[in-house]
PDB file of C-alpha atoms and ligand atoms in Angstrom:
ATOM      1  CA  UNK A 222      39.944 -17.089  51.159  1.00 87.00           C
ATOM      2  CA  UNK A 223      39.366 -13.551  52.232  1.00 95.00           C
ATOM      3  CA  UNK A 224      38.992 -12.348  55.956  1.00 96.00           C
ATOM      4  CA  UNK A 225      37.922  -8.873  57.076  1.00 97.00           C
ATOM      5  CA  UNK A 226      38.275  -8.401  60.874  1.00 97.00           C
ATOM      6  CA  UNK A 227      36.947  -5.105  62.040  1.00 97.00           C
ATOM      7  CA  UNK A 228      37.655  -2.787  59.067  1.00 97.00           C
ATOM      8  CA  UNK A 229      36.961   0.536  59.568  1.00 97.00           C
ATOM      9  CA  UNK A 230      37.399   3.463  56.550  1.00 97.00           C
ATOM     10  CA  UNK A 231      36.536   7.197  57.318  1.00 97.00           C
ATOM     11  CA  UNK A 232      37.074   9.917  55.192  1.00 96.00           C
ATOM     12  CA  UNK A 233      37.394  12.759  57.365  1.00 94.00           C
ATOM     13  CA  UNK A 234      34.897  12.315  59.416  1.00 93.00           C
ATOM     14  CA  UNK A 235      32.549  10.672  57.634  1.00 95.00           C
ATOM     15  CA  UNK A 236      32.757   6.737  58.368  1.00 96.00           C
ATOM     16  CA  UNK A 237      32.010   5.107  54.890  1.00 97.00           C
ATOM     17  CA  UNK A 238      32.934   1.098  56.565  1.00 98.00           C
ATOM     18  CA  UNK A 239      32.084   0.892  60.042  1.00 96.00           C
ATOM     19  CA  UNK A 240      33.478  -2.550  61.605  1.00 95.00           C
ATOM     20  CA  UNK A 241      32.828  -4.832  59.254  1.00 96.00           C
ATOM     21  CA  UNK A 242      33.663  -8.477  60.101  1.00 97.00           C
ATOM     22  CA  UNK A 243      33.572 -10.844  56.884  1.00 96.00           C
ATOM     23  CA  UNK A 244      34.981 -14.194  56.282  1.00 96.00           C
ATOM     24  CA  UNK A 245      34.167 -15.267  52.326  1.00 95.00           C
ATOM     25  CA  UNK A 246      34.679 -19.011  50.849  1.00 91.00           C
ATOM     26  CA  UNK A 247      36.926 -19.829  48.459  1.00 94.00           C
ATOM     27  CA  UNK A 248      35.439 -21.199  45.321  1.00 97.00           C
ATOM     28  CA  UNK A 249      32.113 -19.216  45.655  1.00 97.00           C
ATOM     29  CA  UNK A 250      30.471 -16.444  43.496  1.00 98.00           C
ATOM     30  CA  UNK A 251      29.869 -14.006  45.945  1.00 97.00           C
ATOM     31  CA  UNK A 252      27.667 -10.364  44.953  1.00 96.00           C
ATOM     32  CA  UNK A 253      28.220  -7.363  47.019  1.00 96.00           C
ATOM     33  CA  UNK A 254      25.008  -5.532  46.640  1.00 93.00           C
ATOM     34  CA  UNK A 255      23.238  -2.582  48.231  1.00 91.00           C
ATOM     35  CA  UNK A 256      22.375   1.133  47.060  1.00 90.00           C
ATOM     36  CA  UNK A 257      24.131   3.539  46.027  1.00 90.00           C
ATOM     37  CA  UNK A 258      26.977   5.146  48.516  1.00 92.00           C
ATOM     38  CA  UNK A 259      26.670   2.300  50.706  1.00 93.00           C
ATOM     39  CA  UNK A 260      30.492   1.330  50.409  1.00 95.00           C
ATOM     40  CA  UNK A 261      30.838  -1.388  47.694  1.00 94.00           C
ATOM     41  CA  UNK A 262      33.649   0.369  46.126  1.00 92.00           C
ATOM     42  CA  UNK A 263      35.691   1.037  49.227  1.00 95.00           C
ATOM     43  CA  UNK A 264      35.117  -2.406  50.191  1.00 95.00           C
ATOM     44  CA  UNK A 265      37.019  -3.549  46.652  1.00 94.00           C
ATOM     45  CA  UNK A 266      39.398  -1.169  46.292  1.00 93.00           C
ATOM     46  CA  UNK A 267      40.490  -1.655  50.443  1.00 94.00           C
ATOM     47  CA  UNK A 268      40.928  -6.000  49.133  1.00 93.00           C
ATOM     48  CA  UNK A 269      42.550  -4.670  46.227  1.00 91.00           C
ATOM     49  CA  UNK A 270      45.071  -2.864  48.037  1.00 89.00           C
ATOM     50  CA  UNK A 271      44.458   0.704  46.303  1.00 88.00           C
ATOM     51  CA  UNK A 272      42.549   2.161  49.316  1.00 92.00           C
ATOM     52  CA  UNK A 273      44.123   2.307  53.090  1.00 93.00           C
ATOM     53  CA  UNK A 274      41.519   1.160  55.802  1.00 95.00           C
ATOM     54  CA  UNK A 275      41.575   3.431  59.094  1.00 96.00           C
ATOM     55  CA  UNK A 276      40.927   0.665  60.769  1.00 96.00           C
ATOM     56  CA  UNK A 277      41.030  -3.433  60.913  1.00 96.00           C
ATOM     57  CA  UNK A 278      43.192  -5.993  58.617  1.00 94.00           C
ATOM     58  CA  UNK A 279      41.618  -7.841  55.568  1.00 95.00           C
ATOM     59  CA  UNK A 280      44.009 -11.082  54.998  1.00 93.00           C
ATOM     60  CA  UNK A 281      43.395 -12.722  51.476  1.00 92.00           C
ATOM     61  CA  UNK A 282      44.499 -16.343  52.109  1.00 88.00           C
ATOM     62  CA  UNK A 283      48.009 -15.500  54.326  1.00 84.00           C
ATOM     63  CA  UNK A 284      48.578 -12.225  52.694  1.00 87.00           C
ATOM     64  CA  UNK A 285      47.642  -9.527  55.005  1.00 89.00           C
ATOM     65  CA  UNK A 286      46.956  -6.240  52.467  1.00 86.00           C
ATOM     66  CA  UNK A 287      49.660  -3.731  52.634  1.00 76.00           C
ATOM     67  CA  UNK A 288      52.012  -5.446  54.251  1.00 62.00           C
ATOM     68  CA  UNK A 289      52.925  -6.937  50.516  1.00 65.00           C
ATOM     69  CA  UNK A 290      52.018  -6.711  47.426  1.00 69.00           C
ATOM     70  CA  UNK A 291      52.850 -10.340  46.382  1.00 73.00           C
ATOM     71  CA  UNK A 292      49.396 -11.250  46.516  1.00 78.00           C
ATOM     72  CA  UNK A 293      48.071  -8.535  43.839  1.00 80.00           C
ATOM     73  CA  UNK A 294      49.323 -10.677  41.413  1.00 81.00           C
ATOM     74  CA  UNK A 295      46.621 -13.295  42.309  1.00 85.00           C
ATOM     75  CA  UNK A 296      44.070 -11.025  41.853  1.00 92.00           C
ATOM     76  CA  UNK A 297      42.157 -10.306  38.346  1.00 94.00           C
ATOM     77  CA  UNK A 298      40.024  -6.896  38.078  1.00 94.00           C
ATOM     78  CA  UNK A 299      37.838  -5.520  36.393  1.00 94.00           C
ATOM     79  CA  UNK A 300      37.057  -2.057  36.537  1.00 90.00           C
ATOM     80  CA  UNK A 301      33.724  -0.279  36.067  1.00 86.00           C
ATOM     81  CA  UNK A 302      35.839   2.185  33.795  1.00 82.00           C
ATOM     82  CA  UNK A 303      39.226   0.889  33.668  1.00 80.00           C
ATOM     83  CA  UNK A 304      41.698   3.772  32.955  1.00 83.00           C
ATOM     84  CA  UNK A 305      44.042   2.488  30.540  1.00 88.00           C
ATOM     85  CA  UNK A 306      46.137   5.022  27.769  1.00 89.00           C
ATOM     86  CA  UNK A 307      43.632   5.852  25.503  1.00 92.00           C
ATOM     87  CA  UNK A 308      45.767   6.089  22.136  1.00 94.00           C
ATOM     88  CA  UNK A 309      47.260   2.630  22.554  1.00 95.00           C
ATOM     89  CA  UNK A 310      45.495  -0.193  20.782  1.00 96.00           C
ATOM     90  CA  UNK A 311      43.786  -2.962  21.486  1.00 96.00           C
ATOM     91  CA  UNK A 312      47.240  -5.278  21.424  1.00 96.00           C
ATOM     92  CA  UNK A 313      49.364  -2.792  23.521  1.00 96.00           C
ATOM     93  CA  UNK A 314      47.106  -2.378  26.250  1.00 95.00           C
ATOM     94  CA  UNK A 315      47.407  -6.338  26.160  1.00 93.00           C
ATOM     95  CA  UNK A 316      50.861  -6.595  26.036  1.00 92.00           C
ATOM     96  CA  UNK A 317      51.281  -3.527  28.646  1.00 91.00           C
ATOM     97  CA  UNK A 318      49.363  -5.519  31.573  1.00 91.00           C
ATOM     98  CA  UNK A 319      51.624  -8.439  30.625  1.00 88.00           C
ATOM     99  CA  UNK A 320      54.857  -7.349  31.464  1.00 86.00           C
ATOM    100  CA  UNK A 321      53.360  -5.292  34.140  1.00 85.00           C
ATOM    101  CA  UNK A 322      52.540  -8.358  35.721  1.00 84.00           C
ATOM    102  CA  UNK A 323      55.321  -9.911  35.097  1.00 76.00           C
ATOM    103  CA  UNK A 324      53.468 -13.562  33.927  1.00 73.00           C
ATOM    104  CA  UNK A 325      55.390 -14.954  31.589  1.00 72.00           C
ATOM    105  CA  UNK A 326      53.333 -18.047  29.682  1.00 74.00           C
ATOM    106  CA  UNK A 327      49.789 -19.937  30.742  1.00 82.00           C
ATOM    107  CA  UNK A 328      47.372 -17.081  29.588  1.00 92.00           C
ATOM    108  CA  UNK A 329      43.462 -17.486  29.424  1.00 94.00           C
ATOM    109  CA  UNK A 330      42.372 -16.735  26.118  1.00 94.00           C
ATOM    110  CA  UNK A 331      38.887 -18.395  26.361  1.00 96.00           C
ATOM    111  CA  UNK A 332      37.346 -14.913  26.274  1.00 97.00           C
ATOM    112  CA  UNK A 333      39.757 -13.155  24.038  1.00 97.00           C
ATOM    113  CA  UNK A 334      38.522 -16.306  21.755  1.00 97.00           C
ATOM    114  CA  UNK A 335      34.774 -15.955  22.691  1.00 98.00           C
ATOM    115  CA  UNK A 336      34.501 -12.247  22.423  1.00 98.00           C
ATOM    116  CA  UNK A 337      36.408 -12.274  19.062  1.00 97.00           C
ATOM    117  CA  UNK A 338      38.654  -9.793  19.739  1.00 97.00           C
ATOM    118  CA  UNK A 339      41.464 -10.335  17.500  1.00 95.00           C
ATOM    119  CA  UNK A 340      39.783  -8.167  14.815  1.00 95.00           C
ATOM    120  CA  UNK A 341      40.007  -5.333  17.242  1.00 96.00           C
ATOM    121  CA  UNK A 342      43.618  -5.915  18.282  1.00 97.00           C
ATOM    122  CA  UNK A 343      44.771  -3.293  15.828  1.00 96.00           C
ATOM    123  CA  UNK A 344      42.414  -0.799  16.954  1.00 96.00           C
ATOM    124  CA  UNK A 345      42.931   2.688  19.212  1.00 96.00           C
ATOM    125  CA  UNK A 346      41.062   1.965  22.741  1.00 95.00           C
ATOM    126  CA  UNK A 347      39.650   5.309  21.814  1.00 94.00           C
ATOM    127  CA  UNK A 348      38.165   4.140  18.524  1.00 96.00           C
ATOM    128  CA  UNK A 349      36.296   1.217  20.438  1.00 95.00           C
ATOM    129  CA  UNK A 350      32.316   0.974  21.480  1.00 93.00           C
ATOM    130  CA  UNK A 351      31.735   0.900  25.265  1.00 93.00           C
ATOM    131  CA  UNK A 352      30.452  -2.712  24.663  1.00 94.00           C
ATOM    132  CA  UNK A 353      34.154  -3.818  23.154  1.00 95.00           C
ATOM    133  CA  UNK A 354      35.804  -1.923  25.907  1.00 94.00           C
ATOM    134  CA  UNK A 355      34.284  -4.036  28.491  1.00 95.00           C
ATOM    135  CA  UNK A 356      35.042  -6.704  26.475  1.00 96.00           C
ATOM    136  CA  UNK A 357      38.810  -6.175  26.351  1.00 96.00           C
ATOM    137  CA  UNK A 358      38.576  -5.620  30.030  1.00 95.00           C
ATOM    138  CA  UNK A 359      36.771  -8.859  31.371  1.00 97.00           C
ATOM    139  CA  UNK A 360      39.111 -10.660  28.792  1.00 97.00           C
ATOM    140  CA  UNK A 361      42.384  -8.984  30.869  1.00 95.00           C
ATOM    141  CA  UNK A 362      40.778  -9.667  33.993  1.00 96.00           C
ATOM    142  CA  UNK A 363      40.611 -13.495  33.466  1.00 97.00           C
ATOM    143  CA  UNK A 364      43.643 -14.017  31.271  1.00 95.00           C
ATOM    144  CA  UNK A 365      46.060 -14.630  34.262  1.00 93.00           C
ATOM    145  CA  UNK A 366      44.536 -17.104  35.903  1.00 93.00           C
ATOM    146  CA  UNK A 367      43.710 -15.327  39.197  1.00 93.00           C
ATOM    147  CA  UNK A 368      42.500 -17.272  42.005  1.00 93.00           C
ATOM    148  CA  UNK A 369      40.405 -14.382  42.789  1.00 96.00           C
ATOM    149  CA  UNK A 370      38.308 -12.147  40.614  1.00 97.00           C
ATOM    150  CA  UNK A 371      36.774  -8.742  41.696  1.00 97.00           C
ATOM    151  CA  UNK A 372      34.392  -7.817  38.808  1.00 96.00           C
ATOM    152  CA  UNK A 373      32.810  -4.342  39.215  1.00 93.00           C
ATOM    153  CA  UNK A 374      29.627  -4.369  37.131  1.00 93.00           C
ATOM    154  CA  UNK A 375      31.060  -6.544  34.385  1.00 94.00           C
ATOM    155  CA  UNK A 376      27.863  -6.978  32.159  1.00 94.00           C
ATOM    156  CA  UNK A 377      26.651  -3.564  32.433  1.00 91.00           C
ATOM    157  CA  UNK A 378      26.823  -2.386  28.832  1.00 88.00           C
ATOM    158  CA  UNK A 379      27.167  -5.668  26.984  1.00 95.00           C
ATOM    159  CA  UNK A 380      24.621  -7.033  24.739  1.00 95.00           C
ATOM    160  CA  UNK A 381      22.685 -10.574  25.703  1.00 96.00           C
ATOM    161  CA  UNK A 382      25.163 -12.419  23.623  1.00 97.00           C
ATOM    162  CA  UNK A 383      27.998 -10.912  24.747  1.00 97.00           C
ATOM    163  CA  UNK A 384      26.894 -11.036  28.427  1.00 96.00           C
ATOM    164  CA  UNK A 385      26.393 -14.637  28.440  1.00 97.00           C
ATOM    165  CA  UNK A 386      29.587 -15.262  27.242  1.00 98.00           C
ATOM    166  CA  UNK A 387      31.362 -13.571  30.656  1.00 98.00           C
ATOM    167  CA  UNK A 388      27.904 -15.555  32.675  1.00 97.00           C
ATOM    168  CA  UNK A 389      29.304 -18.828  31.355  1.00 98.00           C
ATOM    169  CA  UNK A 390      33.063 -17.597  32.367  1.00 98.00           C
ATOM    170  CA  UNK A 391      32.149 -16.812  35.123  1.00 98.00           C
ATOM    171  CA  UNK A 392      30.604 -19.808  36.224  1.00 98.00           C
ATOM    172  CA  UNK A 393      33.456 -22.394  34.444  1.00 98.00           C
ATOM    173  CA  UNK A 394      35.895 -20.501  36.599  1.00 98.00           C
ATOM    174  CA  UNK A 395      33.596 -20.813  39.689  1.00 98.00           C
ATOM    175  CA  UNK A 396      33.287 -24.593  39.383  1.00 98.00           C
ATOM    176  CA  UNK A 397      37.472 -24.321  38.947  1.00 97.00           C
ATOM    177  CA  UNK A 398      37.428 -23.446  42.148  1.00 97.00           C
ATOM    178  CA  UNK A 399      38.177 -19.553  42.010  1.00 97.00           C
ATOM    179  CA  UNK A 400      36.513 -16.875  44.374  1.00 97.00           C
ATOM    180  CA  UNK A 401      34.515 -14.199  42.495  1.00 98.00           C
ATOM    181  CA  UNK A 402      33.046 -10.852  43.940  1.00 97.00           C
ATOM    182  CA  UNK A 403      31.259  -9.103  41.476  1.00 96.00           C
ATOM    183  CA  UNK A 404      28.847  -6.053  42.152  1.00 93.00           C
ATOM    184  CA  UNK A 405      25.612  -5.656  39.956  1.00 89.00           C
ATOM    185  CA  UNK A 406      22.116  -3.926  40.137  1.00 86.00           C
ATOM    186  CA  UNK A 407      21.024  -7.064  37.967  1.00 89.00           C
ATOM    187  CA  UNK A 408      18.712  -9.443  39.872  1.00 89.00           C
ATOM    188  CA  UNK A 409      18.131 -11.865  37.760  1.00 89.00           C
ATOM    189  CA  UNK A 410      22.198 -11.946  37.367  1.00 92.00           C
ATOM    190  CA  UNK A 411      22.327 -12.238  41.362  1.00 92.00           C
ATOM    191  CA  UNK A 412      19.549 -14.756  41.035  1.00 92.00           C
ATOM    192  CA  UNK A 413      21.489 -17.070  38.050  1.00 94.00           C
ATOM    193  CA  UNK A 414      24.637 -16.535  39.671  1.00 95.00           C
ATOM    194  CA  UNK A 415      25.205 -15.908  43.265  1.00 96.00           C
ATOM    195  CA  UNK A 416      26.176 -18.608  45.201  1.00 96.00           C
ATOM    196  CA  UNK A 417      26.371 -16.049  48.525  1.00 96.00           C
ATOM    197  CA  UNK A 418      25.314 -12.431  48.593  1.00 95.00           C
ATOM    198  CA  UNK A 419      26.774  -9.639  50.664  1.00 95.00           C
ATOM    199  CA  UNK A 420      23.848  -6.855  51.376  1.00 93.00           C
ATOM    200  CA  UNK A 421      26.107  -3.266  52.670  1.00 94.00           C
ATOM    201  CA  UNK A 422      23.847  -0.876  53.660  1.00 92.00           C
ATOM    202  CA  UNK A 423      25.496   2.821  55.271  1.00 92.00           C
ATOM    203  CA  UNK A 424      29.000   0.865  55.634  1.00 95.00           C
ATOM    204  CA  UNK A 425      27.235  -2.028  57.213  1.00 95.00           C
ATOM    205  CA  UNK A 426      26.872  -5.756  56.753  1.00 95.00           C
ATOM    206  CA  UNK A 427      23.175  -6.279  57.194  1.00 91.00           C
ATOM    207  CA  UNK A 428      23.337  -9.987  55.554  1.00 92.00           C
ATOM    208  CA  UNK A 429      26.131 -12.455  53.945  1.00 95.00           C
ATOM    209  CA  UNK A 430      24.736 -15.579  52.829  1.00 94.00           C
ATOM    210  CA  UNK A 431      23.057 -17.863  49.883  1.00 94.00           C
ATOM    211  CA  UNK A 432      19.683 -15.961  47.976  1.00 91.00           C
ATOM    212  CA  UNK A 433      17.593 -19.185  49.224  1.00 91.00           C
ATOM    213  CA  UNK A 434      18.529 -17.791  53.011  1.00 93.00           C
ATOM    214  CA  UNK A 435      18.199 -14.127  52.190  1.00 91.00           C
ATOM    215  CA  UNK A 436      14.691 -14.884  51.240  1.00 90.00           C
ATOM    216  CA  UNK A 437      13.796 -17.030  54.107  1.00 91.00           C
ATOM    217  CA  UNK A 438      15.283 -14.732  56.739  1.00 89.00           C
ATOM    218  CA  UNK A 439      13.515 -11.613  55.567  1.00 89.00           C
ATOM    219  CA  UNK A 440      10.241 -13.863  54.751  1.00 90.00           C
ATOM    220  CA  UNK A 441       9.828 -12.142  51.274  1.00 90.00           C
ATOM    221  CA  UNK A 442       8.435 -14.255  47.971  1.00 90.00           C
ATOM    222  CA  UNK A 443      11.598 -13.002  45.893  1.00 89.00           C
ATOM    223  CA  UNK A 444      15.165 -11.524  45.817  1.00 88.00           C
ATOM    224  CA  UNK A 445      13.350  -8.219  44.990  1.00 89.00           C
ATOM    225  CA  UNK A 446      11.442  -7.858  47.716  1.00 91.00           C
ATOM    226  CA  UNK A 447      13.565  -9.266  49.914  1.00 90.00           C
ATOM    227  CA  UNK A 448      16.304  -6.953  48.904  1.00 88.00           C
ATOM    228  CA  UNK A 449      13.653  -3.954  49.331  1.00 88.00           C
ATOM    229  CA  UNK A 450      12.760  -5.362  52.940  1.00 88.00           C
ATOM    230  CA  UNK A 451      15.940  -4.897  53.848  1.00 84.00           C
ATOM    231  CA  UNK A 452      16.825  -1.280  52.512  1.00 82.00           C
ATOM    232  CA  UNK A 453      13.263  -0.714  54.154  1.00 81.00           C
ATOM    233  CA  UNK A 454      15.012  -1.079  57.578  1.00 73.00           C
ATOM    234  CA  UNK A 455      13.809  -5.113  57.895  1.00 63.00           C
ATOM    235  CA  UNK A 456      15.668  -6.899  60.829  1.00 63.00           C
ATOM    236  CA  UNK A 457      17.820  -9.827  59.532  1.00 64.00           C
TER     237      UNK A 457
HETATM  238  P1  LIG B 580      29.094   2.510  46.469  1.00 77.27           P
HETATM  239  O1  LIG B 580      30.155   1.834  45.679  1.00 77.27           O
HETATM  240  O2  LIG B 580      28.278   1.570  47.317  1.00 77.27           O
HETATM  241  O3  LIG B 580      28.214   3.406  45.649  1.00 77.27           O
HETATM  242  P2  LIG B 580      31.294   4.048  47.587  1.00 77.27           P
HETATM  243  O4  LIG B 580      32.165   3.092  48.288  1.00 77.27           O
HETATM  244  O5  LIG B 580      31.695   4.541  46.232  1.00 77.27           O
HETATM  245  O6  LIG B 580      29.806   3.458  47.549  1.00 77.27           O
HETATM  246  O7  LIG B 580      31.106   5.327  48.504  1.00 77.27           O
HETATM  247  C1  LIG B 580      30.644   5.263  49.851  1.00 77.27           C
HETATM  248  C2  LIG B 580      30.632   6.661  50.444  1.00 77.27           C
HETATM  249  O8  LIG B 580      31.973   7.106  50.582  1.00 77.27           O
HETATM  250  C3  LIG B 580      29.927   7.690  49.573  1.00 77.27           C
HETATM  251  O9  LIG B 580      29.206   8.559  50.410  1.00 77.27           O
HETATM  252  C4  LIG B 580      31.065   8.424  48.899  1.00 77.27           C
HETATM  253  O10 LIG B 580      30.715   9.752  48.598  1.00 77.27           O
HETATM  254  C5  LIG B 580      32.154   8.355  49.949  1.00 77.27           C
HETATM  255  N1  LIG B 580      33.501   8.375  49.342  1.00 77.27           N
HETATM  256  C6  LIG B 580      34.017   7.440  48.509  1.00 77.27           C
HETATM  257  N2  LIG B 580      35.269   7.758  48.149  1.00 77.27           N
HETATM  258  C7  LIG B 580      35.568   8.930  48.775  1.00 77.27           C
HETATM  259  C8  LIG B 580      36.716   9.787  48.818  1.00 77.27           C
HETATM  260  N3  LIG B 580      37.838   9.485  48.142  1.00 77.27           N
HETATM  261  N4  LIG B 580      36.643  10.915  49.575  1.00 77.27           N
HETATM  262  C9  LIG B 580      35.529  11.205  50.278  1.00 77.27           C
HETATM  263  N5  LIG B 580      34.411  10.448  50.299  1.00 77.27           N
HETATM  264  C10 LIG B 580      34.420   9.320  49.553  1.00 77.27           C
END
């Protein structure tokens, strides 16, 4: 689905990806984790076509990124803080992203439904709770139909109910068949969730495979402490 061949990004001089080779499955959930600074947001924003590597070519399926844009359109976000208008509401935002994107019928309203947000469609974005924010957000991100979804933090300020709702999403669209990269601090999300984990550490790949391998390879009892071992300088 995606393929990263020796991707480079410096700002200045400071090298924030340094040669990364990836190649990530279609149909997989797949976490980018590691601490803070280490690059997870470059990485996203370079696959979603809003930062310019210095170096290498990410293809997602054919599409190699910047030489179109055809393939945005495939692609659902969700931002940590997504920066729409503040004074529109709820429904304009909505209707905004629509013809933006130019997708005309076949919209995913399974969270729009789930999250009840039709009582807020009349609201100011500025009126809304963080928590409904996010909400309207994850609900944009999955209501074209993308074949891939790039979900930065998604549950971070939802409450349990709320968060399970986007879990189970997450997971029917999975078993649909669509790629998702998501970034948390959660571990027990990583642990429900992940089919494949990333691990960046200083612009590095240090490990991309399942949790059951991550654990093995770094001969810890948990994700936890294997994650630890790792930032602790483990080989893997
Ligand atoms: P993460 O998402 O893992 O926290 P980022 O990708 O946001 O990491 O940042 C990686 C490094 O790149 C950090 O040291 C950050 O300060 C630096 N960085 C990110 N964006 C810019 C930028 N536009 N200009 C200069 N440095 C940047």
């Amino acid at each position: 689905m995606i393929n990263i061949n020796r991707l480079v990004k410096n700002y200045g001089r400071f090298e924030v990806l340094k040669n990364i080779d990836l190649s990530i499955e279609k149909g997989k959930i797949n976490y980018i984790v590691g601490p803070n600074g280490s690059g997870k947001s470059t990485l996203i924003k370079i696959i979603l076509g809003l930062v310019k590597p210095t170096g290498g070519e990410v293809f997602i399926g054919e599409h190699k990124i910047n030489s179109d844009s055809d393939y945005r359109s495939k692609i659902g976000y969700m931002p940590q803080a997504a920066s729409f208008p503040e004074n529109l509401k709820v429904r304009e935002v909505i209707e905004m992203v629509k013809d933006l994107r130019n997708h005309k019928s076949d919209f995913d309203l399974d969270l729009t439904e789930k999250f009840r947000l039709e009582r807020e469609m009349r609201k100011k974005l500025c009126d809304l709770s963080g928590g409904t924010r996010q909400k309207v957000n994850a609900a944009i991100a999955f209501m074209f139909n993308p074949e891939l979804l790039i979900l930065d933090e998604p549950t971070a300020g939802l409450d349990p109910v709320s968060s399970s709702i986007l879990k189970d999403k997450i997971i029917k669209e999975r078993n649909a068949g669509k790629t998702i990269i998501l970034t948390s601090h959660i571990l027990s999300e990583l642990e429900e969730l992940a089919d494949n984990v990333i691990f960046l550490l200083e612009g590095r790949i240090y490990f991309y495979g399942t949790l059951s391998k991550l654990i093995l390879t770094t001969e810890q009892k948990n994700l936890e402490r294997a994650i630890a071992s790792i930032m602790n300088g483990a080989p893997v």
